[in-house]
CSV table of C-alpha atoms in Angstrom, one decimal:
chain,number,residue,atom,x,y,z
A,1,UNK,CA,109.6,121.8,116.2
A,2,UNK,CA,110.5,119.2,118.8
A,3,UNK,CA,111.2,115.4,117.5
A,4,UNK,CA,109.3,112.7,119.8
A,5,UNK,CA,109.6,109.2,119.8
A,6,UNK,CA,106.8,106.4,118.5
A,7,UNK,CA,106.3,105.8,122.1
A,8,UNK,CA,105.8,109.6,123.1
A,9,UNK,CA,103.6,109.5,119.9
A,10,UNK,CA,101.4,107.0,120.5
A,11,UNK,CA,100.5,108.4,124.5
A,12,UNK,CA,99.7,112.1,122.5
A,13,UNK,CA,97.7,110.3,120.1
A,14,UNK,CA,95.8,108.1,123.2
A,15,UNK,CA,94.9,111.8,124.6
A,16,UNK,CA,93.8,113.1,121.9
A,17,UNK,CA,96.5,114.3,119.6
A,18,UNK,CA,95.9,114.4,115.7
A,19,UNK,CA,99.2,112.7,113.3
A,20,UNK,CA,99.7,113.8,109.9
A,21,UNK,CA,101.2,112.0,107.7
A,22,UNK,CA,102.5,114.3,104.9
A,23,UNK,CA,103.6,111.5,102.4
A,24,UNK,CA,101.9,111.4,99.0
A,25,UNK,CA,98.4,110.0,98.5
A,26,UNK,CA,99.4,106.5,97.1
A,27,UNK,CA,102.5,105.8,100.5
A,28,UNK,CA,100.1,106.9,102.4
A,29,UNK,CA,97.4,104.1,100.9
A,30,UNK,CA,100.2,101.4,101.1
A,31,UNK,CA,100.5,101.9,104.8
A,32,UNK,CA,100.2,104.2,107.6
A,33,UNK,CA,99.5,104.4,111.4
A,34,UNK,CA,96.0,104.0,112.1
A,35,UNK,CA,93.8,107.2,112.6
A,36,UNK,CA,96.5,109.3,111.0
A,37,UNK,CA,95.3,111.6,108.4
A,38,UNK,CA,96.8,112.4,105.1
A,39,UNK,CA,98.0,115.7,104.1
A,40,UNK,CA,100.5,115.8,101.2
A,41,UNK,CA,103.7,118.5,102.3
A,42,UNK,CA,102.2,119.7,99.0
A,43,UNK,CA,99.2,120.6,99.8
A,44,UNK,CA,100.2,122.0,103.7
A,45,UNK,CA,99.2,125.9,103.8
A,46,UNK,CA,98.5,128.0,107.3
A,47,UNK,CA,96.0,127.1,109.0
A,48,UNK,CA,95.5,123.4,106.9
A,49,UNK,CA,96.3,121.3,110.2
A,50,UNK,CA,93.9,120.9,112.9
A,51,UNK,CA,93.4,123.8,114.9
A,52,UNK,CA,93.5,123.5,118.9
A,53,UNK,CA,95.2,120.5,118.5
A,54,UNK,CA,98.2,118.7,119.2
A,55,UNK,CA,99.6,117.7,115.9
A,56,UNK,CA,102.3,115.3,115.0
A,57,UNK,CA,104.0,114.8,111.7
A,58,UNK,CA,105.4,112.1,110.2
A,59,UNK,CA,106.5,110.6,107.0
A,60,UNK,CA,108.5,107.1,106.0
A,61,UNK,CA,111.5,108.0,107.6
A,62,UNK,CA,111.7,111.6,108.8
A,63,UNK,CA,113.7,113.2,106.5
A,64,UNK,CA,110.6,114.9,104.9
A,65,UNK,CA,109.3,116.1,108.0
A,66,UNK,CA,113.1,117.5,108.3
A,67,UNK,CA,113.4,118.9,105.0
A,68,UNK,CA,110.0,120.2,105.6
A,69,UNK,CA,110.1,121.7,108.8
A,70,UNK,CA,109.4,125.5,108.0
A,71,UNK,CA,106.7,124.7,105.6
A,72,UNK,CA,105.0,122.0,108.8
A,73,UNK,CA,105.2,124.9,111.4
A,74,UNK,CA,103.3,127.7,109.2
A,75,UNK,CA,100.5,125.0,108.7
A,76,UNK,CA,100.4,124.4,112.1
A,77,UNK,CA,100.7,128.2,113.7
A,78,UNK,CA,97.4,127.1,114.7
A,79,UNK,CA,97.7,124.2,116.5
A,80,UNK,CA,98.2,123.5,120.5
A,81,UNK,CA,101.7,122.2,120.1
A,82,UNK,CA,103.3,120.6,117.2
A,83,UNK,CA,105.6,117.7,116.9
A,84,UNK,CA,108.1,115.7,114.3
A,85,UNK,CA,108.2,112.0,114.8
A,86,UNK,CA,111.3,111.3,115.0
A,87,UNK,CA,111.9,108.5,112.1
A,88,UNK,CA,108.5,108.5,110.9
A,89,UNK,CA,106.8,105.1,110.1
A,90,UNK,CA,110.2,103.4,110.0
A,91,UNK,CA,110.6,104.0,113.2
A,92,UNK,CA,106.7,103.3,114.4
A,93,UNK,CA,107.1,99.7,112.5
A,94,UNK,CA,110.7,98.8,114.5
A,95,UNK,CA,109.0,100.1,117.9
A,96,UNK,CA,106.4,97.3,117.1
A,97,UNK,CA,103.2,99.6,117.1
A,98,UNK,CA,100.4,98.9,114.8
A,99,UNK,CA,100.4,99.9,111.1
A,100,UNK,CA,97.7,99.9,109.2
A,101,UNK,CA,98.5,98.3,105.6
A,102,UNK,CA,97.8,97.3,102.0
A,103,UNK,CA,100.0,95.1,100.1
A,104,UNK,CA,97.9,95.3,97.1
A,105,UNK,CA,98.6,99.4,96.6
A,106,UNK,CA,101.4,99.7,94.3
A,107,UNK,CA,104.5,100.9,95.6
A,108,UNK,CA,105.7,104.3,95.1
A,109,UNK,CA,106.9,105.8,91.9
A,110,UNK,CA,110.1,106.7,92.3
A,111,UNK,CA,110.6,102.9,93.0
A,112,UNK,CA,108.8,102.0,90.2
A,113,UNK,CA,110.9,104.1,88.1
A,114,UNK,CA,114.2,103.2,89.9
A,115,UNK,CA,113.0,99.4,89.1
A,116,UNK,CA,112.3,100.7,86.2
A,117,UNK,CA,115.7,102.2,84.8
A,118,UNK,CA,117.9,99.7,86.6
A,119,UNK,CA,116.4,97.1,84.4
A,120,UNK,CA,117.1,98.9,81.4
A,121,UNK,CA,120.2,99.2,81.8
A,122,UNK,CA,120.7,96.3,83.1
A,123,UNK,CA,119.2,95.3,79.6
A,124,UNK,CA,121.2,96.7,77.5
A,125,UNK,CA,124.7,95.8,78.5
A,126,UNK,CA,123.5,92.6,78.6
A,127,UNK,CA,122.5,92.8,75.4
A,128,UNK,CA,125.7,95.1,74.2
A,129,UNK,CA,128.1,92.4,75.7
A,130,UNK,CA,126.2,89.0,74.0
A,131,UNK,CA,123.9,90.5,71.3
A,132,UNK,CA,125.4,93.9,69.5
A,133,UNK,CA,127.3,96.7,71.0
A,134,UNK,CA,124.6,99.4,69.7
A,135,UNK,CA,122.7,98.4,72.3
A,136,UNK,CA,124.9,100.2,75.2
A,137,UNK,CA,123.4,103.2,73.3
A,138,UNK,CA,119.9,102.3,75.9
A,139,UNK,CA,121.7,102.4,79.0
A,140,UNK,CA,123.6,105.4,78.0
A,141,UNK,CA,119.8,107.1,76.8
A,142,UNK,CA,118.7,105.6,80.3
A,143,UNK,CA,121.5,107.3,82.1
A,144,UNK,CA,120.9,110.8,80.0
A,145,UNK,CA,117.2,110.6,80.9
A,146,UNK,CA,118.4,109.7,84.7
A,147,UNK,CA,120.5,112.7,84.4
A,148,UNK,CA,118.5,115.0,83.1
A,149,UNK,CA,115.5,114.3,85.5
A,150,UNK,CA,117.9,115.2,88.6
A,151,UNK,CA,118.9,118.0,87.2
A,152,UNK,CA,115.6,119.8,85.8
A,153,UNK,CA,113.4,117.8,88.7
A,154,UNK,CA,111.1,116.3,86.4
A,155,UNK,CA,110.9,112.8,85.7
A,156,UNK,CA,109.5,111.5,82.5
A,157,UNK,CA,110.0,108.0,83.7
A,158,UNK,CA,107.7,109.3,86.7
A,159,UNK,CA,105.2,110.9,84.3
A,160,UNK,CA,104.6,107.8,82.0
A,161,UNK,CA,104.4,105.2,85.3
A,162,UNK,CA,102.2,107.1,87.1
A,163,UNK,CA,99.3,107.0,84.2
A,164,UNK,CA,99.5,103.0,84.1
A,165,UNK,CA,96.6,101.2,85.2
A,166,UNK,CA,97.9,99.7,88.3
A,167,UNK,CA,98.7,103.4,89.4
A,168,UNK,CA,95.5,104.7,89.1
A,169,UNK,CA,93.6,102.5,90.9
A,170,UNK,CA,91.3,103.6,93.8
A,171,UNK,CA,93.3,103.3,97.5
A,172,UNK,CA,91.2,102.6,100.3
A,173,UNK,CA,92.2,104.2,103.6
């Protein structure tokens, strides 16, 4: 699949083209390019993409597209022509073209939870240093849980933000 810039982008999208952005429901709600529609990579099958179409992909900064590519083409086997853009909305934002946003939507979970742990452990070797050393044991159980989440792919961290209030509130689009 052939990368194109924003600006190639934009003058497929002024003739008609269809962009997909394939980032989860809640990035997606925070900010994307106007007119795009949103199609988690998770939910991509054949056929799912706009049929008769030009279709370009994009995501925050291209490496999902990337990773992604195989998985893009089969939903798009169906399409006119299909295209990556190359450094997704990171890329639209620093060519200056319009983004459509909302700074209310909370930010993405795997910041949340990187906010998340850092503070923790941040926490407790404060508190190990100044307060009592047992408390390095929460930035090691931090660490182990950090460990363990990379290595099994599931994030309990994740889980347990993802069902707070402010996460499940509805995103306009």
């Amino acid at each position: 699949m052939k990368k194109i810039t924003p600006q190639e982008a934009q003058n497929l999208i002024q003739q008609g083209a269809v962009i997909v952005d394939i980032r989860s429901p809640a990035e997606f709600a925070r900010q994307h390019i106007p007119g795009a529609q949103s199609l988690p990579v998770d939910q991509l099958k054949q056929g799912t993409v706009a049929q008769d179409k030009v279709v370009i992909f994009t995501c925050g900064s291209g490496m999902r597209t990337q990773t992604n590519q195989a998985s893009l083409g089969t939903a798009s086997q169906a399409c006119t022509e299909a295209y990556i853009l190359e450094g997704g909305i990171s890329a639209w934002e620093k060519a200056g073209l319009e983004l459509r946003k909302d700074a209310s939507q909370p930010i993405e979970i795997m910041r949340q939870v990187q906010i998340a742990a850092g503070t923790l452990i941040l926490i407790g070797v404060l508190l190990g240093f100044y307060v009592s050393p047992n408390f390095f044991w929460l930035s090691g159980f931090v660490g182990a849980g950090l460990l363990f989440a990379g290595i099994s792919g599931t994030c309990a961290m994740a889980r347990m933000l993802a069902i707070m209030p402010w996460n499940n509130r509805p995103t306009s689009s």
